Coordinates of C-alpha atoms in Angstrom, one line a residue:
M1 CA -125.0 59.2 -123.4
S2 CA -127.1 62.1 -124.6
L3 CA -127.0 63.4 -128.0
F4 CA -126.1 66.9 -126.6
L5 CA -122.9 65.3 -124.7
I6 CA -121.9 63.6 -128.1
L7 CA -122.0 66.9 -130.1
D8 CA -120.3 68.6 -127.4
L9 CA -117.4 66.1 -127.2
I10 CA -117.2 66.3 -131.0
G11 CA -117.1 70.1 -130.9
M12 CA -114.1 70.0 -128.3
M13 CA -112.1 67.5 -130.7
L14 CA -112.6 69.8 -133.7
L15 CA -111.4 72.8 -131.7
M16 CA -108.2 70.9 -130.7
V17 CA -107.8 69.7 -134.3
L18 CA -108.1 73.2 -135.5
G19 CA -105.3 74.5 -132.9
V20 CA -107.3 75.9 -130.2
P21 CA -105.3 75.4 -127.0
V22 CA -106.5 72.3 -124.8
I23 CA -107.4 74.5 -121.7
Y24 CA -109.9 76.4 -123.9
A25 CA -111.5 73.5 -125.7
V26 CA -111.9 71.3 -122.6
L27 CA -113.3 74.2 -120.5
G28 CA -115.4 75.6 -123.2
A29 CA -117.1 72.1 -123.9
A30 CA -117.9 71.8 -120.3
L31 CA -119.3 75.3 -120.0
I32 CA -121.5 74.6 -123.1
Y33 CA -122.8 71.4 -121.5
F34 CA -123.8 73.3 -118.3
L35 CA -125.3 76.3 -120.1
G36 CA -127.3 73.9 -122.2
H37 CA -129.1 72.2 -119.2
A38 CA -131.5 74.6 -117.3
E39 CA -131.5 72.3 -114.3
L40 CA -127.6 72.8 -114.0
S41 CA -125.8 75.9 -112.7
T42 CA -122.4 77.2 -113.8
L43 CA -121.7 77.7 -110.2
V44 CA -121.8 73.8 -110.0
M45 CA -119.4 73.5 -112.9
M46 CA -116.8 76.1 -110.9
Q47 CA -117.2 74.2 -107.8
Q48 CA -116.2 70.9 -109.5
V49 CA -113.1 72.8 -110.9
Q50 CA -112.3 74.0 -107.5
T51 CA -112.7 70.7 -105.9
A52 CA -110.4 68.8 -108.4
L53 CA -107.6 71.4 -107.5
R54 CA -108.0 71.0 -103.8
S55 CA -105.4 68.1 -103.5
F56 CA -102.2 68.1 -101.6
P57 CA -100.5 65.7 -103.9
L58 CA -101.0 68.3 -106.8
L59 CA -98.1 70.2 -105.4
A60 CA -95.9 67.4 -106.7
I61 CA -96.4 68.6 -110.2
P62 CA -95.0 72.0 -110.1
F63 CA -92.0 70.7 -107.9
F64 CA -91.2 68.1 -110.5
I65 CA -91.6 70.6 -113.3
L66 CA -89.2 72.9 -111.5
A67 CA -86.7 70.0 -111.2
G68 CA -86.9 69.3 -115.0
T69 CA -86.5 73.0 -115.9
V70 CA -83.4 73.2 -113.6
M71 CA -82.0 70.2 -115.1
A72 CA -82.2 71.5 -118.8
R73 CA -80.9 74.9 -117.8
G74 CA -78.3 73.8 -115.3
G75 CA -75.9 71.6 -117.1
I76 CA -77.0 68.3 -115.8
A77 CA -78.3 67.2 -119.1
D78 CA -74.9 67.7 -120.7
K79 CA -73.0 65.8 -117.8
I80 CA -75.4 62.8 -118.6
M81 CA -74.6 62.9 -122.3
S82 CA -71.0 62.7 -121.7
F83 CA -71.4 59.9 -119.4
A84 CA -73.3 58.1 -122.0
Y85 CA -70.6 58.7 -124.7
V86 CA -68.0 56.9 -122.4
L87 CA -70.5 53.8 -121.9
V88 CA -71.7 53.2 -125.5
G89 CA -69.6 55.5 -127.7
H90 CA -67.6 52.4 -129.1
W91 CA -70.7 50.6 -130.2
R92 CA -71.8 50.6 -133.7
G93 CA -74.1 53.6 -134.2
G94 CA -72.6 54.9 -131.1
L95 CA -74.1 58.4 -131.4
A96 CA -77.6 56.9 -131.8
Q97 CA -76.9 54.5 -128.9
V98 CA -76.0 57.5 -126.7
G99 CA -79.2 59.1 -127.7
V100 CA -81.2 56.3 -126.2
L101 CA -79.1 55.7 -123.3
N102 CA -79.3 59.4 -122.4
S103 CA -83.0 59.4 -122.7
L104 CA -83.2 56.3 -120.3
V105 CA -81.2 58.4 -117.7
M106 CA -82.6 61.7 -118.4
G107 CA -86.1 60.3 -118.2
S108 CA -85.7 59.3 -114.6
M109 CA -85.2 63.1 -114.0
S110 CA -87.2 65.1 -116.3
G111 CA -90.4 62.8 -116.8
S112 CA -91.2 64.8 -119.9
A113 CA -91.0 63.5 -123.6
V114 CA -91.0 67.0 -125.1
A115 CA -88.2 68.0 -122.7
D116 CA -86.1 65.0 -123.6
A117 CA -86.7 65.4 -127.4
A118 CA -85.8 69.0 -127.2
V119 CA -82.5 68.3 -125.4
D120 CA -81.6 65.7 -128.0
S121 CA -82.7 67.7 -131.0
R122 CA -80.5 70.6 -129.6
I123 CA -77.3 68.6 -128.7
L124 CA -77.4 65.2 -130.2
V125 CA -78.9 65.6 -133.6
P126 CA -76.3 68.3 -134.8
Q127 CA -73.4 65.9 -133.7
M128 CA -75.1 62.9 -135.6
R129 CA -75.6 65.0 -138.7
K130 CA -71.6 65.7 -138.6
R131 CA -70.9 62.1 -138.2
G132 CA -72.8 61.2 -141.4
Y133 CA -76.2 60.2 -140.0
S134 CA -79.1 61.2 -142.1
L135 CA -81.3 63.9 -141.0
G136 CA -84.4 61.6 -141.0
F137 CA -82.7 59.1 -138.8
S138 CA -81.3 61.5 -136.3
A139 CA -84.7 63.1 -135.9
A140 CA -86.3 59.6 -135.5
I141 CA -83.8 58.6 -132.7
A142 CA -84.6 62.0 -130.8
A143 CA -88.1 61.3 -131.1
A144 CA -88.4 57.5 -130.5
S145 CA -86.1 57.5 -127.5
S146 CA -88.0 60.5 -125.7
V147 CA -91.1 58.2 -125.2
I148 CA -89.0 56.6 -122.3
A149 CA -89.3 59.7 -120.3
P150 CA -93.0 59.8 -119.2
I151 CA -92.9 56.1 -118.3
L152 CA -90.2 56.5 -115.7
P153 CA -90.7 58.6 -112.3
P154 CA -91.0 61.4 -112.0
S155 CA -93.5 61.2 -114.8
T156 CA -96.1 64.2 -114.8
S157 CA -98.3 61.8 -116.9
L158 CA -98.3 59.0 -114.2
I159 CA -98.9 61.4 -111.4
L160 CA -101.8 62.9 -113.5
Y161 CA -103.3 59.4 -113.9
G162 CA -102.8 58.7 -110.3
L163 CA -104.7 61.7 -109.0
L164 CA -107.4 61.5 -111.6
G165 CA -108.0 57.8 -111.1
Q166 CA -107.1 57.7 -107.4
V167 CA -104.5 55.1 -108.0
S168 CA -101.1 54.9 -106.0
V169 CA -98.7 57.2 -107.8
A170 CA -95.8 55.4 -106.0
A171 CA -97.0 52.2 -107.4
L172 CA -97.5 53.7 -111.0
F173 CA -94.0 55.1 -110.7
L174 CA -92.4 51.6 -110.1
G175 CA -94.7 50.0 -112.6
G176 CA -93.2 52.1 -115.3
V177 CA -89.6 51.0 -114.4
V178 CA -89.5 47.7 -116.3
P179 CA -91.5 48.7 -119.5
A180 CA -88.9 51.7 -119.7
L181 CA -86.1 49.3 -119.6
V182 CA -87.6 47.0 -122.2
I183 CA -88.3 50.0 -124.7
A184 CA -84.6 51.1 -124.1
V185 CA -83.2 47.7 -124.7
S186 CA -85.4 47.3 -127.8
L187 CA -84.6 50.5 -129.3
M188 CA -80.8 49.9 -128.8
A189 CA -81.1 46.7 -130.6
L190 CA -83.0 48.2 -133.4
V191 CA -80.2 50.9 -133.7
A192 CA -77.5 48.3 -134.0
V193 CA -79.3 46.6 -136.9
I194 CA -80.0 49.8 -138.6
S195 CA -76.5 50.9 -138.1
R196 CA -75.2 47.7 -139.6
I197 CA -77.2 47.9 -142.6
R198 CA -76.3 51.7 -143.2
A199 CA -72.8 51.3 -142.1
Y200 CA -73.1 54.0 -139.3
G201 CA -69.8 53.6 -137.2
S202 CA -68.9 54.3 -133.7
I203 CA -67.7 57.7 -132.2
Q204 CA -64.8 55.9 -130.3
E205 CA -62.3 53.6 -132.0
R206 CA -61.8 51.7 -128.8
K207 CA -63.6 50.7 -125.7
S208 CA -63.4 53.2 -122.8
T209 CA -61.1 51.8 -119.9
W210 CA -62.4 51.3 -116.5
G211 CA -60.4 54.3 -115.5
E212 CA -62.0 56.5 -118.0
K213 CA -65.5 55.2 -117.1
G214 CA -64.6 55.8 -113.5
R215 CA -63.7 59.5 -114.0
A216 CA -66.9 60.1 -116.0
F217 CA -68.9 58.5 -113.3
I218 CA -67.5 60.8 -110.7
D219 CA -67.9 63.8 -113.0
C220 CA -71.5 62.7 -113.5
F221 CA -72.0 61.3 -109.8
W222 CA -74.3 64.1 -108.6
A223 CA -76.5 64.2 -111.6
L224 CA -76.9 60.3 -111.5
M225 CA -77.9 60.5 -107.7
M226 CA -81.3 62.2 -108.7
P227 CA -83.0 58.9 -109.8
V228 CA -81.4 57.0 -106.8
I229 CA -83.1 59.6 -104.5
L230 CA -86.4 59.2 -106.3
V231 CA -86.4 55.4 -106.4
G232 CA -85.1 55.2 -102.8
G233 CA -87.7 57.6 -101.5
I234 CA -90.4 55.8 -103.1
R235 CA -89.2 52.5 -101.7
T236 CA -88.4 53.3 -98.1
G237 CA -91.6 55.4 -97.9
L238 CA -89.6 58.0 -96.3
F239 CA -91.3 60.8 -98.2
T240 CA -94.7 61.4 -99.7
I241 CA -94.8 61.9 -103.5
T242 CA -95.2 65.7 -102.8
E243 CA -92.2 65.7 -100.4
L244 CA -90.3 63.8 -102.8
A245 CA -90.9 66.2 -105.6
A246 CA -89.9 69.0 -103.2
M247 CA -86.7 67.2 -102.6
A248 CA -86.1 66.7 -106.3
A249 CA -86.5 70.4 -106.9
I250 CA -84.2 71.4 -104.0
Y251 CA -81.5 68.8 -105.0
T252 CA -81.3 69.9 -108.7
L253 CA -81.0 73.6 -107.9
L254 CA -78.3 73.0 -105.3
V255 CA -76.3 70.6 -107.7
S256 CA -76.7 73.1 -110.5
V257 CA -75.9 76.3 -108.5
F258 CA -73.1 75.2 -106.0
I259 CA -71.6 71.9 -107.5
Y260 CA -71.6 72.3 -111.1
R261 CA -71.8 76.0 -111.0
T262 CA -73.6 76.0 -114.5
M263 CA -76.6 78.1 -113.3
S264 CA -76.5 81.3 -111.1
L265 CA -79.0 82.4 -108.7
A266 CA -79.7 85.2 -111.3
D267 CA -81.0 82.7 -113.6
L268 CA -83.5 81.4 -111.0
W269 CA -86.2 83.9 -111.9
D270 CA -86.5 82.8 -115.5
V271 CA -86.6 79.2 -114.3
L272 CA -89.3 79.9 -111.9
K273 CA -91.4 81.9 -114.6
D274 CA -91.2 78.9 -117.0
T275 CA -92.0 76.5 -114.2
A276 CA -95.2 78.6 -113.3
K277 CA -96.4 78.8 -116.8
T278 CA -96.2 75.2 -117.4
S279 CA -97.6 74.2 -114.0
A280 CA -100.5 76.7 -114.5
T281 CA -101.4 74.9 -117.9
V282 CA -101.3 71.5 -116.4
L283 CA -103.3 72.3 -113.3
I284 CA -105.9 74.2 -115.2
I285 CA -106.5 71.2 -117.2
I286 CA -106.9 69.2 -114.1
G287 CA -109.5 71.5 -112.8
A288 CA -111.5 71.1 -116.1
S289 CA -111.3 67.4 -115.4
G290 CA -113.4 67.9 -112.3
A291 CA -116.3 69.5 -114.5
F292 CA -116.0 66.6 -117.0
S293 CA -116.0 63.9 -114.3
Y294 CA -119.2 65.4 -112.9
I295 CA -120.7 65.4 -116.4
F296 CA -119.9 61.8 -117.1
A297 CA -121.3 60.9 -113.6
I298 CA -124.7 62.5 -114.6
E299 CA -124.8 60.8 -118.0
Q300 CA -123.5 57.4 -116.6
V301 CA -120.9 57.4 -119.4
P302 CA -118.6 54.8 -117.4
L303 CA -121.6 52.4 -117.0
K304 CA -122.6 52.5 -120.4
I305 CA -119.1 51.9 -121.9
I306 CA -118.6 49.0 -119.5
T307 CA -122.0 47.5 -120.5
W308 CA -120.9 47.8 -124.0
L309 CA -117.6 46.2 -123.5
S310 CA -119.1 43.3 -121.7
T311 CA -121.0 42.4 -124.8
V312 CA -117.8 42.2 -126.7
S313 CA -115.7 40.1 -124.3
D314 CA -114.9 39.3 -120.6
S315 CA -111.3 38.7 -121.2
P316 CA -109.2 41.4 -119.7
T317 CA -106.5 41.1 -122.4
V318 CA -109.1 41.6 -125.1
I319 CA -110.5 44.5 -123.2
L320 CA -107.0 46.0 -122.9
M321 CA -106.4 45.6 -126.5
I322 CA -109.6 47.5 -127.3
V323 CA -108.7 50.2 -124.8
C324 CA -105.2 50.7 -126.2
L325 CA -106.6 50.8 -129.8
G326 CA -109.0 53.4 -129.0
L327 CA -106.6 55.4 -127.0
T328 CA -104.1 55.3 -129.9
L329 CA -106.7 56.5 -132.4
L330 CA -107.9 59.5 -130.0
G331 CA -104.2 60.4 -129.2
M332 CA -103.5 60.7 -132.9
V333 CA -105.9 63.6 -133.0
I334 CA -106.3 64.9 -129.6
E335 CA -103.7 66.0 -127.0
G336 CA -103.0 63.3 -124.5
A337 CA -103.6 65.1 -121.6
A338 CA -107.0 65.9 -122.7
V339 CA -107.7 62.3 -123.5
M340 CA -106.4 61.2 -120.0
I341 CA -108.6 63.8 -118.2
I342 CA -111.8 62.9 -120.1
G343 CA -110.9 59.2 -120.0
A344 CA -109.5 58.6 -116.6
P345 CA -112.8 58.0 -114.6
I346 CA -114.1 55.7 -117.5
L347 CA -110.8 53.7 -117.5
V348 CA -110.6 53.4 -113.8
G349 CA -114.3 51.9 -114.0
I350 CA -113.3 49.4 -116.8
A351 CA -110.3 48.2 -114.7
T352 CA -112.4 47.7 -111.6
H353 CA -115.2 45.9 -113.6
F354 CA -113.0 43.5 -115.5
G355 CA -110.5 42.8 -112.9
I356 CA -107.8 44.6 -114.3
D357 CA -104.8 45.9 -112.1
P358 CA -105.2 49.7 -111.8
V359 CA -101.4 50.1 -111.9
H360 CA -101.4 48.0 -115.1
M361 CA -104.2 50.0 -116.6
G362 CA -102.5 53.4 -115.7
V363 CA -99.1 52.4 -117.2
L364 CA -100.7 51.3 -120.3
V365 CA -102.6 54.3 -120.7
V366 CA -99.5 56.5 -120.3
V367 CA -97.4 54.4 -122.7
T368 CA -100.1 54.4 -125.2
L369 CA -100.7 58.1 -125.3
T370 CA -97.0 58.7 -125.2
F371 CA -96.6 56.7 -128.2
S372 CA -99.3 58.7 -129.9
T373 CA -97.1 62.0 -129.5
L374 CA -94.9 60.4 -132.3
T375 CA -97.8 60.1 -134.8
P376 CA -99.5 62.4 -137.1
P377 CA -101.5 64.6 -137.2
V378 CA -101.0 66.3 -134.0
G379 CA -98.1 64.5 -132.4
I380 CA -96.3 67.1 -130.2
V381 CA -93.0 65.3 -130.0
M382 CA -93.0 64.8 -133.7
F383 CA -93.6 68.4 -134.5
T384 CA -91.2 69.6 -131.6
V385 CA -88.4 67.3 -133.2
C386 CA -89.2 68.4 -136.8
S387 CA -89.3 72.1 -136.1
M388 CA -85.9 72.0 -134.0
T389 CA -84.1 70.0 -136.4
G390 CA -85.6 71.2 -139.8
C391 CA -86.5 67.7 -140.8
R392 CA -89.6 67.3 -143.1
I393 CA -92.6 65.5 -141.8
E394 CA -92.6 62.9 -144.6
T395 CA -89.0 62.3 -144.1
F396 CA -89.3 61.7 -140.5
L397 CA -92.5 59.3 -140.9
K398 CA -90.4 57.3 -143.4
E399 CA -87.3 56.9 -140.8
M400 CA -90.1 56.2 -138.1
L401 CA -91.5 53.2 -139.5
P402 CA -89.3 50.6 -137.9
F403 CA -89.4 52.4 -134.6
Y404 CA -93.3 52.3 -134.7
A405 CA -93.1 48.6 -135.4
V406 CA -90.9 48.1 -132.2
L407 CA -92.8 50.4 -130.0
F408 CA -96.3 49.0 -130.8
T409 CA -95.1 45.3 -130.3
I410 CA -93.8 46.4 -127.1
L411 CA -97.2 47.7 -126.2
A412 CA -98.9 44.6 -127.3
L413 CA -96.4 42.5 -124.9
L414 CA -97.3 44.8 -122.0
V415 CA -101.1 44.1 -122.6
I416 CA -100.5 40.2 -122.8
F417 CA -98.0 39.9 -119.9
P418 CA -99.1 42.4 -117.1
Q419 CA -96.3 40.9 -114.9
L420 CA -93.9 43.4 -116.8
V421 CA -95.8 46.2 -115.2
T422 CA -97.2 44.7 -111.9
T423 CA -94.1 42.5 -110.6
L424 CA -91.9 45.5 -109.3
P425 CA -94.7 47.3 -107.4
T426 CA -96.0 43.9 -105.9
W427 CA -92.3 43.0 -105.0
L428 CA -91.7 46.3 -103.3
G429 CA -94.8 46.3 -101.6
R430 CA -96.4 49.5 -103.0

């Protein structure tokens, strides 16, 4: 790796830390590298950017973003929250339990930690405060439970890694299901313990009857069919990922406009504008990844890193521990999307060389970078929740300590037991 490239990457990281948007930092760093080498042309850089965007599966990203935007505006999130109340409202710490369960269901529709955290901050946290929960604990629940969303289909992060690393997106989707369930169960157990210690009560004096659960299920039926369509489409192979994304977008529109009638056709223009802005940001970053992949190939960065790792250990478990530690540290100071874009070619090479299942590697990368969104100094979920709830950062971090312990313990288990990730894709033949 040349000194020029090292300085270039350091400069890019500094720009991100200083608040420069990821797009400008990544593209700017790539441009500086090309300008600094007389034998390279900036036309080559633009060709690499265009090549990275010439991928039909990339259409899945704006479609899934559209589906998530419609859900947030179309009242589907409120329906899911009401259903969660009926199921776990009688448990100790009922509102906090609702937050975790809501994130599990919402995550299988939005695929975005920020979107999920924003919904909980807007709807759940004010209700928790009225019920006597501390602001710090309420904010911590909204943040910690949001990490479930990017691990479940239709996760944009899993799609991004799959496209950059040429790994089956369908297999990555299925690989994230069990880890997401493990996280949800673990968080609910932790909430039960904390609620017992702090005497947080339930929101219902009695357990809901089967009749009440049935009525809540019927009211929420069309919202709950979304994950069924996603998993069914992947399992049967009836749709490609792109076609499945289009179906998800159409389905959420039809449900919101014609069944729940919580969104009018007049709202569609604003929804499409929000989708276009978000999609453009993601796609430009993907284009920048093409330029960096070309740079890394010239510098033989993957080969050099693999050679170094080979001197440390030949154990896949040890290698994955090192990778997760490195990604955690990087994710604490750099936007996760940028880390994935820069690192995907290297990570795929590491997986291939050390015999690591590419699906296992992909899910671990997404889980690790998602957890990093909860940590200072640039954790986007942390800042989203604190800004929307008015919680001070230091208060938030204090309340997050037991959640950090649980989440990073789960990460270690995912490293040690790859079957937690690979069993479902293997069993379903994806």
